[in-house]
Short mmCIF file of C-alpha atoms and ligand atoms in Angstrom, two decimals:
data_model
loop_
_atom_site.label_atom_id
_atom_site.label_comp_id
_atom_site.label_asym_id
_atom_site.label_seq_id
_atom_site.Cartn_x
_atom_site.Cartn_y
_atom_site.Cartn_z
CA MET A 1 106.06 75.02 11.35
CA ARG A 2 103.66 78.23 11.59
CA TYR A 3 106.56 80.48 10.80
CA PHE A 4 108.23 79.21 7.76
CA PHE A 5 105.53 80.88 5.42
CA ILE A 6 105.39 84.18 6.55
CA LEU A 7 109.30 84.46 6.56
CA ILE A 8 109.18 86.19 2.99
CA LEU A 9 112.28 88.39 2.86
CA CYS A 10 112.86 91.05 -0.14
CA VAL A 11 116.41 91.85 0.13
CA GLY A 12 116.86 93.30 -2.85
CA LEU A 13 118.76 96.86 -2.87
CA PHE A 14 115.88 98.88 -5.12
CA SER A 15 118.21 100.69 -6.95
CA CYS A 16 118.50 101.44 -10.28
CA ASN A 17 121.57 99.56 -10.70
CA THR A 18 120.41 96.19 -11.06
CA ALA A 19 123.62 94.58 -12.26
CA THR A 20 124.14 93.75 -8.37
CA GLN A 21 120.98 93.56 -6.79
CA LYS A 22 120.76 90.37 -4.97
CA PRO A 23 118.58 87.55 -5.77
CA SER A 24 115.63 87.20 -3.09
CA LEU A 25 115.62 85.36 0.40
CA VAL A 26 113.10 82.92 1.50
CA PHE A 27 113.79 80.41 4.35
CA ALA A 28 113.67 77.05 3.41
CA THR A 29 110.10 75.63 4.33
CA ASN A 30 111.75 72.58 6.47
CA PRO A 31 112.77 73.22 10.29
CA VAL A 32 116.30 72.16 9.82
CA ILE A 33 118.80 74.30 11.14
CA ALA A 34 122.05 72.69 11.51
CA HIS A 35 124.22 73.09 14.51
CA ARG A 36 127.76 75.33 14.01
CA GLY A 37 126.97 74.75 10.34
CA ALA A 38 127.04 70.86 7.99
CA TRP A 39 130.09 69.56 9.24
CA LYS A 40 129.21 66.03 10.39
CA ALA A 41 128.74 64.31 6.59
CA LYS A 42 132.05 65.49 5.63
CA GLU A 43 134.03 66.13 8.34
CA LEU A 44 134.17 69.98 8.20
CA PRO A 45 135.53 71.72 11.48
CA LYS A 46 132.84 73.13 13.02
CA ASN A 47 131.80 76.89 12.85
CA SER A 48 133.80 76.89 9.57
CA ILE A 49 133.08 78.68 6.55
CA ALA A 50 132.84 75.56 4.90
CA SER A 51 130.34 74.18 7.33
CA LEU A 52 128.29 77.29 6.82
CA LYS A 53 128.81 76.93 2.70
CA GLU A 54 127.36 73.45 3.68
CA ALA A 55 124.23 74.30 5.53
CA ILE A 56 123.44 76.49 2.51
CA ARG A 57 124.24 73.99 -0.07
CA LEU A 58 121.69 71.63 2.10
CA ASN A 59 119.05 74.09 1.74
CA CYS A 60 118.63 74.40 5.84
CA THR A 61 116.19 76.75 6.92
CA GLY A 62 119.28 77.62 9.67
CA SER A 63 122.85 77.30 9.75
CA GLU A 64 123.41 77.64 13.99
CA PHE A 65 127.13 79.70 14.75
CA ASP A 66 128.81 80.52 17.98
CA VAL A 67 130.09 84.10 18.65
CA ARG A 68 133.09 85.14 21.07
CA MET A 69 135.50 88.26 21.41
CA THR A 70 139.25 88.21 21.58
CA ALA A 71 141.35 90.88 24.06
CA ASP A 72 141.18 93.03 21.19
CA GLU A 73 137.82 93.15 20.04
CA VAL A 74 137.42 91.41 17.21
CA LEU A 75 133.95 89.16 16.88
CA VAL A 76 135.22 85.59 15.89
CA VAL A 77 133.47 82.50 14.95
CA ALA A 78 134.23 79.77 17.74
CA HIS A 79 132.66 77.58 20.08
CA ASP A 80 135.37 77.18 23.25
CA ALA A 81 136.41 79.61 25.24
CA ALA A 82 140.04 78.29 24.37
CA TYR A 83 141.41 77.96 20.61
CA ASN A 84 144.32 76.05 20.78
CA ASP A 85 145.02 75.96 24.44
CA LEU A 86 144.32 80.15 24.23
CA THR A 87 141.82 81.62 25.73
CA ILE A 88 139.83 83.73 22.90
CA GLU A 89 138.75 85.98 25.55
CA THR A 90 142.44 86.95 26.79
CA SER A 91 144.33 86.46 23.23
CA THR A 92 144.29 88.96 20.28
CA TYR A 93 143.04 88.00 17.39
CA ASN A 94 146.80 88.35 16.03
CA GLU A 95 147.64 85.58 18.30
CA LEU A 96 144.35 83.16 17.31
CA SER A 97 144.74 83.31 13.86
CA LYS A 98 148.45 81.50 13.80
CA PHE A 99 146.29 78.47 13.87
CA LYS A 100 144.66 76.85 11.37
CA LEU A 101 141.09 75.01 11.61
CA SER A 102 141.58 71.16 10.83
CA ASN A 103 140.52 71.47 6.58
CA GLY A 104 142.88 74.78 6.46
CA GLU A 105 140.65 77.66 7.05
CA LYS A 106 141.77 80.27 9.43
CA LEU A 107 139.77 81.27 12.41
CA PRO A 108 136.88 82.89 10.95
CA THR A 109 136.31 86.76 12.17
CA LEU A 110 132.60 87.34 12.42
CA LYS A 111 132.85 89.75 9.88
CA GLU A 112 133.92 87.54 7.18
CA TYR A 113 130.84 84.48 7.99
CA LEU A 114 128.66 87.11 7.88
CA LEU A 115 129.73 87.58 4.02
CA VAL A 116 130.11 83.94 3.03
CA GLY A 117 126.41 83.61 4.53
CA MET A 118 125.07 86.39 2.58
CA THR A 119 126.62 85.38 -0.62
CA ASN A 120 124.61 82.49 -2.91
CA ASN A 121 122.22 82.22 -0.28
CA THR A 122 118.79 82.32 -0.44
CA ALA A 123 117.28 80.27 1.93
CA THR A 124 119.62 79.66 4.71
CA GLY A 125 118.74 81.76 8.00
CA LEU A 126 122.28 82.46 9.96
CA VAL A 127 121.13 81.90 13.60
CA CYS A 128 123.51 83.95 16.03
CA GLU A 129 125.10 82.43 19.18
CA ILE A 130 126.90 84.98 21.45
CA LYS A 131 128.47 83.53 23.76
CA PRO A 132 128.26 84.87 27.73
CA SER A 133 131.61 86.31 28.82
CA LYS A 134 133.74 85.59 31.38
CA PHE A 135 134.41 88.93 32.38
CA LYS A 136 130.45 89.96 33.51
CA ASP A 137 130.40 93.79 32.10
CA HIS A 138 131.61 92.12 28.11
CA ASN A 139 127.99 90.94 27.73
CA ALA A 140 126.10 93.76 27.03
CA LEU A 141 129.70 95.11 25.25
CA ILE A 142 130.11 91.70 22.96
CA ALA A 143 126.13 91.82 21.97
CA GLY A 144 126.38 95.41 20.98
CA LYS A 145 128.95 94.78 18.45
CA VAL A 146 127.57 91.72 17.09
CA VAL A 147 124.37 93.85 15.95
CA GLN A 148 126.61 97.15 14.74
CA LEU A 149 128.40 94.60 12.67
CA VAL A 150 125.17 92.41 11.39
CA LYS A 151 123.54 96.57 10.69
CA GLU A 152 126.91 97.89 8.86
CA LEU A 153 127.09 94.96 6.43
CA LYS A 154 123.14 95.61 5.94
CA ALA A 155 123.14 91.81 7.27
CA GLU A 156 119.79 91.41 9.26
CA ALA A 157 117.80 89.69 6.95
CA TYR A 158 119.99 86.91 6.63
CA VAL A 159 120.61 86.81 10.64
CA SER A 160 116.88 85.02 11.13
CA TYR A 161 117.70 84.67 15.35
CA TYR A 162 119.70 86.35 17.96
CA ILE A 163 120.57 82.92 20.32
CA SER A 164 122.07 82.99 23.96
CA PHE A 165 122.32 81.25 27.37
CA SER A 166 122.99 84.36 29.24
CA TYR A 167 119.33 86.20 29.77
CA GLU A 168 121.14 89.61 29.70
CA ILE A 169 122.55 89.43 26.15
CA ILE A 170 118.91 88.43 24.54
CA LYS A 171 117.12 91.18 26.67
CA HIS A 172 119.99 93.25 25.33
CA ILE A 173 119.93 92.70 22.15
CA LYS A 174 116.12 93.41 22.29
CA ALA A 175 116.51 96.31 23.87
CA ILE A 176 118.79 98.02 21.29
CA GLU A 177 117.26 96.32 18.61
CA PRO A 178 113.81 95.50 18.95
CA LYS A 179 113.09 94.24 15.19
CA ALA A 180 115.87 91.46 16.09
CA LYS A 181 114.28 87.60 17.10
CA VAL A 182 115.91 86.26 20.04
CA LEU A 183 115.85 82.82 21.75
CA TYR A 184 116.72 81.46 25.35
CA LEU A 185 118.75 78.57 25.66
CA ASP A 186 118.97 77.99 29.25
CA GLY A 187 116.16 76.13 29.53
CA SER A 188 115.00 77.72 32.86
CA LYS A 189 112.44 79.44 31.89
CA LYS A 190 108.41 78.81 31.44
CA PRO A 191 106.94 80.60 28.35
CA GLU A 192 104.99 82.96 29.85
CA ALA A 193 108.28 84.33 31.38
CA LEU A 194 109.88 84.57 27.71
CA LYS A 195 106.65 86.11 26.63
CA LYS A 196 106.32 88.83 29.46
CA ASP A 197 110.27 89.95 28.43
CA SER A 198 109.24 90.01 24.64
CA ILE A 199 111.78 87.13 24.08
CA THR A 200 111.17 85.79 20.59
CA GLY A 201 110.99 81.99 21.81
CA LEU A 202 112.55 79.26 22.97
CA ASP A 203 115.50 77.00 21.89
CA TYR A 204 115.73 74.24 24.81
CA LEU A 205 117.67 71.15 25.13
CA ILE A 206 115.20 68.56 24.22
CA TYR A 207 115.56 66.65 27.45
CA LYS A 208 114.12 70.08 29.96
CA LEU A 209 111.25 69.91 27.18
CA LYS A 210 110.43 66.56 27.62
CA ILE A 211 110.09 66.73 31.43
CA HIS A 212 108.09 70.10 30.89
CA PRO A 213 105.72 68.77 28.01
CA ASP A 214 103.44 71.49 29.11
CA TRP A 215 105.67 73.91 28.28
CA ILE A 216 105.50 72.96 24.33
CA THR A 217 101.67 73.48 24.58
CA GLU A 218 101.83 76.60 26.70
CA ALA A 219 104.97 78.06 23.93
CA LYS A 220 102.34 77.70 20.88
CA ASP A 221 99.26 79.28 22.63
CA LEU A 222 101.40 82.23 23.21
CA ASN A 223 102.78 82.09 19.69
CA LEU A 224 106.61 81.52 20.38
CA VAL A 225 108.83 80.26 18.41
CA LEU A 226 109.97 76.71 19.72
CA ASN A 227 113.34 75.57 18.96
CA ALA A 228 115.23 72.35 20.42
CA TRP A 229 118.75 71.24 20.41
CA THR A 230 120.66 69.04 19.75
CA ALA A 231 118.54 66.35 18.01
CA ASN A 232 120.31 63.71 16.81
CA LYS A 233 118.89 60.74 17.40
CA SER A 234 115.79 59.28 15.52
CA GLU A 235 113.49 58.75 18.34
CA ASP A 236 113.94 62.41 19.22
CA ILE A 237 113.90 64.12 15.79
CA ASP A 238 110.41 62.35 15.67
CA TRP A 239 109.39 63.45 18.94
CA LEU A 240 110.02 66.88 17.81
CA LEU A 241 108.49 66.20 14.23
CA ALA A 242 105.30 64.91 16.18
CA ASN A 243 104.97 68.38 18.86
CA ASP A 244 105.41 70.40 15.01
CA PHE A 245 108.60 72.38 16.55
CA ASP A 246 109.20 75.14 14.31
CA TYR A 247 112.81 74.61 14.77
CA ILE A 248 114.82 71.39 15.06
CA THR A 249 119.02 72.17 15.82
CA THR A 250 120.83 68.51 14.95
CA ASP A 251 124.49 67.81 14.12
CA GLU A 252 122.74 65.81 11.80
CA PRO A 253 120.89 67.92 9.13
CA GLU A 254 120.93 65.31 6.24
CA LEU A 255 118.93 62.92 8.52
CA VAL A 256 116.67 65.14 9.78
CA LEU A 257 115.38 66.84 6.56
CA GLU A 258 114.84 63.25 4.93
CA LYS A 259 113.04 62.34 8.04
CA PHE A 260 110.66 66.12 7.54
CA LYS A 261 110.00 65.04 3.97
CA ASN A 262 108.42 62.20 4.81
CA PHE A 263 106.51 63.11 7.61
CA PRO A 264 103.18 62.96 6.65
CA VAL A 265 102.13 66.96 7.41
CA ALA A 266 104.92 67.33 4.60
CA LYS A 267 103.11 64.75 2.29
CA GLU A 268 99.55 65.49 0.99
CA TYR A 269 97.98 65.52 4.71
CA GLU A 270 97.40 67.40 7.61
CA LEU A 271 96.51 67.00 11.27
CA VAL A 272 93.35 67.00 11.95
CA TRP A 273 93.65 66.06 15.48
CA SER A 274 95.95 64.51 17.94
CA ASP A 275 96.46 64.12 21.74
CA GLU A 276 100.48 64.46 22.44
CA PHE A 277 99.58 64.09 26.39
CA ASN A 278 101.71 67.09 27.08
CA TYR A 279 99.60 67.19 30.17
CA THR A 280 98.91 65.52 33.62
CA GLY A 281 95.96 63.84 35.29
CA ASN A 282 93.02 62.45 33.88
CA PRO A 283 92.99 61.65 29.89
CA ASN A 284 91.52 64.91 28.80
CA PRO A 285 87.49 64.40 28.57
CA LEU A 286 87.41 66.78 25.89
CA LYS A 287 88.81 64.26 23.42
CA TRP A 288 88.65 61.07 25.75
CA ASN A 289 85.73 59.14 27.05
CA TYR A 290 85.71 56.05 29.54
CA GLU A 291 83.68 52.54 29.24
CA VAL A 292 83.33 51.62 32.57
CA GLY A 293 82.04 48.08 33.67
CA PHE A 294 82.78 44.45 31.67
CA LYS A 295 82.17 44.65 28.37
CA ARG A 296 82.22 41.94 25.75
CA ASN A 297 84.07 38.87 24.71
CA GLN A 298 83.68 37.60 28.20
CA GLU A 299 86.75 39.72 29.10
CA GLN A 300 87.68 39.38 32.24
CA GLN A 301 88.67 43.26 33.59
CA TYR A 302 86.65 45.37 34.83
CA TYR A 303 86.95 48.53 33.30
CA THR A 304 86.89 52.05 35.32
CA ASP A 305 87.43 55.85 35.07
CA SER A 306 89.72 55.78 37.89
CA LEU A 307 93.55 57.92 37.73
CA LYS A 308 94.79 54.30 38.94
CA ASN A 309 94.16 52.61 35.81
CA SER A 310 94.40 55.71 33.39
CA ARG A 311 95.81 58.93 33.90
CA VAL A 312 99.07 61.33 31.54
CA GLU A 313 102.33 61.81 32.88
CA LYS A 314 105.50 63.25 31.56
CA GLY A 315 104.01 63.64 28.02
CA ILE A 316 102.49 59.79 27.95
CA LEU A 317 98.88 58.17 28.68
CA ILE A 318 99.10 55.08 30.90
CA LEU A 319 96.46 52.61 30.74
CA GLU A 320 97.29 50.36 34.24
CA SER A 321 96.07 47.08 34.91
CA TYR A 322 95.70 45.47 37.84
CA LYS A 323 95.11 42.08 39.67
CA GLU A 324 92.21 43.42 42.24
CA LYS A 325 89.34 42.56 43.41
CA VAL A 326 86.19 44.97 42.63
CA ALA A 327 82.47 45.49 43.09
CA ASN A 328 80.61 45.54 39.86
CA SER A 329 77.89 48.15 39.80
CA ALA A 330 75.96 46.48 37.26
CA PHE A 331 75.34 43.23 39.44
CA LYS A 332 71.95 42.19 39.69
CA SER A 333 72.30 38.40 40.98
CA THR A 334 74.15 35.46 40.61
CA THR A 335 71.85 34.10 38.50
CA ASP A 336 70.82 36.72 35.77
CA PRO A 337 71.99 35.61 32.51
CA ASP A 338 73.79 38.20 31.41
CA TRP A 339 77.35 37.52 32.22
CA ARG A 340 77.91 41.18 32.74
CA LYS A 341 75.05 40.96 35.63
CA ASN A 342 75.94 38.07 37.52
CA GLN A 343 79.18 39.11 38.57
CA LYS A 344 79.42 40.49 42.02
CA TYR A 345 82.57 41.36 41.67
CA GLY A 346 85.93 41.67 39.04
CA SER A 347 89.07 40.24 39.30
CA TYR A 348 90.82 42.37 37.21
CA THR A 349 90.67 46.41 36.79
CA SER A 350 92.05 47.94 33.35
CA ALA A 351 90.80 50.98 31.13
CA SER A 352 89.19 51.58 28.01
CA LEU A 353 89.11 54.72 26.56
CA HIS A 354 87.52 55.87 23.56
CA THR A 355 86.64 58.92 20.92
CA ASN A 356 83.06 58.05 20.44
CA GLY A 357 80.54 61.57 20.93
CA LEU A 358 83.83 63.73 20.72
CA ALA A 359 85.81 62.62 17.56
CA GLN A 360 85.24 60.78 14.55
CA TRP A 361 86.66 60.39 10.92
CA THR A 362 85.92 59.32 7.68
CA TYR A 363 89.66 58.06 5.77
CA GLY A 364 92.64 59.27 6.84
CA ARG A 365 96.06 58.59 8.45
CA ILE A 366 95.83 57.46 12.28
CA ASP A 367 99.64 57.45 14.03
CA ILE A 368 99.70 55.34 17.55
CA ARG A 369 103.26 55.52 18.88
CA ALA A 370 103.33 52.85 21.68
CA LYS A 371 104.59 50.55 24.31
CA LEU A 372 102.95 47.23 25.32
CA PRO A 373 101.77 45.83 27.76
CA LYS A 374 103.61 42.45 28.61
CA GLY A 375 102.20 39.34 29.56
CA VAL A 376 100.03 36.20 29.07
CA GLY A 377 96.49 36.94 29.05
CA LEU A 378 96.95 40.43 28.47
CA TRP A 379 94.84 42.08 25.00
CA PRO A 380 95.77 45.42 24.20
CA ALA A 381 93.78 47.00 21.20
CA PHE A 382 93.97 50.38 19.30
CA TRP A 383 91.14 49.75 17.08
CA MET A 384 87.88 51.83 15.18
CA LEU A 385 84.15 51.17 15.09
CA GLY A 386 82.07 52.72 12.99
CA GLU A 387 80.23 55.39 14.30
CA ASN A 388 76.77 53.51 13.50
CA GLN A 389 76.87 51.00 16.03
CA PRO A 390 73.96 51.65 17.93
CA GLU A 391 71.33 51.22 15.27
CA VAL A 392 72.61 48.54 12.81
CA GLY A 393 75.06 46.56 15.56
CA TRP A 394 77.96 45.11 14.84
CA PRO A 395 79.64 43.74 13.01
CA GLU A 396 77.36 45.77 10.02
CA CYS A 397 78.86 49.24 11.46
CA GLY A 398 82.41 47.58 10.27
CA GLU A 399 85.46 47.46 12.38
CA ILE A 400 88.74 48.30 11.89
CA ASP A 401 91.94 46.96 14.20
CA ILE A 402 94.83 49.18 14.11
CA MET A 403 96.77 46.54 16.40
CA GLU A 404 96.06 44.15 18.30
CA HIS A 405 98.12 41.64 20.55
CA VAL A 406 97.64 38.94 22.77
CA GLY A 407 100.21 38.24 25.40
CA PHE A 408 100.07 34.55 25.05
CA ASN A 409 101.66 35.31 20.95
CA ALA A 410 104.26 38.10 22.50
CA ASP A 411 106.14 39.15 19.52
CA SER A 412 103.18 39.73 16.63
CA ILE A 413 100.90 41.95 16.54
CA PHE A 414 97.47 41.58 13.81
CA GLY A 415 95.80 44.51 11.95
CA THR A 416 92.44 43.23 10.63
CA ILE A 417 88.91 44.76 9.14
CA HIS A 418 85.36 43.21 10.23
CA THR A 419 82.35 43.72 8.53
CA LYS A 420 78.96 42.08 8.50
CA ALA A 421 80.65 39.92 5.27
CA TYR A 422 84.36 39.72 6.88
CA ASN A 423 84.53 38.90 10.79
CA HIS A 424 85.37 36.24 13.01
CA MET A 425 82.15 34.91 14.07
CA ILE A 426 82.58 33.00 11.28
CA GLY A 427 86.21 32.98 10.40
CA THR A 428 85.79 35.57 7.12
CA GLN A 429 87.76 38.44 9.17
CA ARG A 430 90.43 39.79 7.03
CA GLY A 431 93.39 40.53 8.91
CA LYS A 432 97.57 39.74 8.74
CA THR A 433 100.04 39.06 11.50
CA ILE A 434 103.42 40.47 11.42
CA GLU A 435 106.02 39.81 13.87
CA ILE A 436 107.39 42.48 15.99
CA GLU A 437 110.80 42.39 18.16
CA LYS A 438 109.87 42.97 21.91
CA PRO A 439 106.56 45.56 21.31
CA TYR A 440 106.72 45.46 25.05
CA GLU A 441 110.21 46.79 25.60
CA THR A 442 110.92 49.80 22.46
CA PHE A 443 108.01 52.18 21.29
CA HIS A 444 106.88 51.52 17.37
CA ILE A 445 104.47 53.24 15.33
CA TYR A 446 101.12 51.98 14.43
CA SER A 447 99.32 53.06 11.79
CA ILE A 448 96.48 52.69 9.23
CA ILE A 449 96.29 54.78 6.09
CA TRP A 450 92.47 54.53 4.88
CA THR A 451 91.23 55.86 1.62
CA PRO A 452 88.27 55.33 -0.24
CA GLU A 453 89.69 52.67 -2.35
CA SER A 454 91.65 50.91 0.54
CA ILE A 455 92.78 50.56 4.06
CA ASP A 456 96.89 49.80 4.54
CA PHE A 457 97.94 48.80 7.71
CA LEU A 458 101.78 49.58 8.88
CA LEU A 459 104.37 49.22 11.45
CA ASP A 460 106.97 51.58 11.82
CA ASP A 461 105.92 53.52 8.26
CA GLU A 462 106.10 49.63 6.56
CA VAL A 463 102.45 48.64 5.30
CA TYR A 464 102.33 44.84 6.26
CA ASN A 465 98.62 44.57 5.25
CA HIS A 466 96.57 46.17 1.89
CA ILE A 467 92.91 45.39 2.16
CA GLU A 468 91.33 46.83 -1.32
CA ASN A 469 87.30 47.97 -1.51
CA ASP A 470 86.47 45.54 -3.74
CA HIS A 471 82.63 47.73 -4.37
CA LYS A 472 80.21 45.47 -3.71
CA THR A 473 77.92 46.05 -0.85
CA THR A 474 78.40 47.71 2.97
CA ALA A 475 78.55 44.07 3.84
CA GLU A 476 82.10 43.93 2.68
CA TRP A 477 82.80 47.37 2.76
CA PRO A 478 80.97 49.47 5.69
CA PHE A 479 84.31 52.13 5.63
CA ASP A 480 82.54 54.94 3.47
CA GLN A 481 80.82 56.76 6.85
CA ASN A 482 82.81 58.01 10.59
CA PHE A 483 84.80 55.72 12.36
CA TYR A 484 85.38 56.44 16.38
CA ILE A 485 89.65 55.44 17.94
CA LYS A 486 89.46 52.88 20.81
CA ILE A 487 92.49 52.33 23.21
CA ASN A 488 92.25 49.51 25.85
CA THR A 489 93.93 46.68 27.67
CA ALA A 490 91.84 43.84 27.86
CA ILE A 491 92.54 40.81 30.02
CA GLY A 492 91.68 37.15 29.31
CA GLY A 493 88.47 37.01 26.88
CA MET A 494 87.62 34.69 23.62
CA LEU A 495 91.05 35.68 21.71
CA GLY A 496 93.23 37.14 24.61
CA GLY A 497 92.11 34.62 27.39
CA ARG A 498 92.91 31.47 25.18
CA LYS A 499 96.04 30.03 27.19
CA GLY A 500 94.58 31.58 30.67
CA ILE A 501 95.79 35.07 32.43
CA ASP A 502 99.27 34.83 34.29
CA ASP A 503 98.17 36.40 37.70
CA THR A 504 102.24 37.20 38.21
CA ILE A 505 102.40 39.98 36.18
CA PHE A 506 100.11 42.89 37.50
CA PRO A 507 100.43 45.26 37.37
CA GLN A 508 101.23 46.44 33.26
CA GLN A 509 101.66 49.32 31.59
CA LEU A 510 100.20 50.16 28.10
CA LEU A 511 102.08 53.34 27.18
CA ILE A 512 100.97 56.14 24.55
CA ASP A 513 103.48 58.49 23.60
CA TYR A 514 100.95 60.33 21.11
CA VAL A 515 98.05 59.61 18.75
CA ARG A 516 97.60 61.67 15.78
CA VAL A 517 94.87 61.41 13.05
CA TYR A 518 95.40 63.10 9.87
CA GLN A 519 93.45 63.73 6.75
CA LYS A 520 94.06 64.56 2.99
CA LYS A 521 94.76 68.11 2.65
CA LYS A 522 91.14 69.76 1.25
CA GLU A 523 91.75 70.88 -2.06
CA LEU A 524 91.78 74.40 -3.03
MG1 MG B 601 125.81 77.25 19.70
#
């Protein structure tokens, strides 16, 4: 939300005649742009004066509306090309205004609309969409007239953005009014192309950005404004909040405002590390290391660093497990006492990624949004280990299992800590199980909130396990030190293999949408 904090605009007239001085305009520090005003909850007509007033009342940072021009060159606020079966561009304003909106308002002119937007409004920017004309040579004319009217009304500070599906229109606005902020709607241009043309940013259909997640990173790197339309579904809104969009254009401003308020970054936390997987290919080597080979718990999978077992595609990290014969590079002899060295081949491949040596944290909130693999014998986990493991060993280093799942118990997960005093080898680990509906069919958010006093385990933002620091020794609480994250799918082994391995299930995918680490904002 990089832009909100610098958009402090004073529109006082600086005259001695202070009786008429307007209050200063500071755009609200939320990302919510009400699409055609805030109309839905109160069943108001879209693009009505009433829906604009409602967006202002809700304190949205923006209220969007659509502009067209009548045959007699009156600018009106309307979305569709036709109004009550009259084509706006070929009808006069008098003909059109005989028909009222459903709430009794007359068809608003742009002038009336802007004047309302400049009244009793201290926080809501006007987001002005100019609809392309069906007459090719009218686009520049309409754009010019809109900009001229905004100037005449001294509404420049209120109009936060001009947006259009017509590249000609936004380029023309930028040419005649270089200070204007313009966003392109069409979704066909890469961020760098917009930057080259001095376009302020992009306002694309969510789906276009989901298939080009790299454009999000690119836009941020180029300091372009990021907006998306039209986010009405909960998962889309979460996705845009998670990706830190500057704006979210929505028919559900109340819902987005509520979600934003409860989002970690809006509370006491700040994002300190994340992988949104907005790229393609190998997991980012600056963020992830691999485990390779046989590892622990008599698990049957042979971990590899191949693209086949772990890769990023379409904004998602995929950890894929196979039943396949693979040579064990650590093989010594079939009589070696170490099970990791006495098998010439493995029968399964899978992946285990971790941040050890790259990133580690003491305290914070960690969110992992994921869809789990399905099948008896699988044992996917998101977990953390204390970075002092090489010196003190396990379980002295401490372990936090953010999420563990075993395929033979398909509709539950565990959240657990292991320490010297509390661990599964002696049956004293402190964990809880929570029922979860089909975690292999839908994405869920698995989280911990870890402080000096406690660790909470959350499923979809609901705490299901709360563990207090009882302030004894590091045998009970080794959690005042750096930990790193591990993500893996094990196959078989002491826990996952308790009911055998179903060889018919392969291949299986663990899908990770993002991993995000927040820490409390430093006190100033
Ligand atoms: Mg629009």
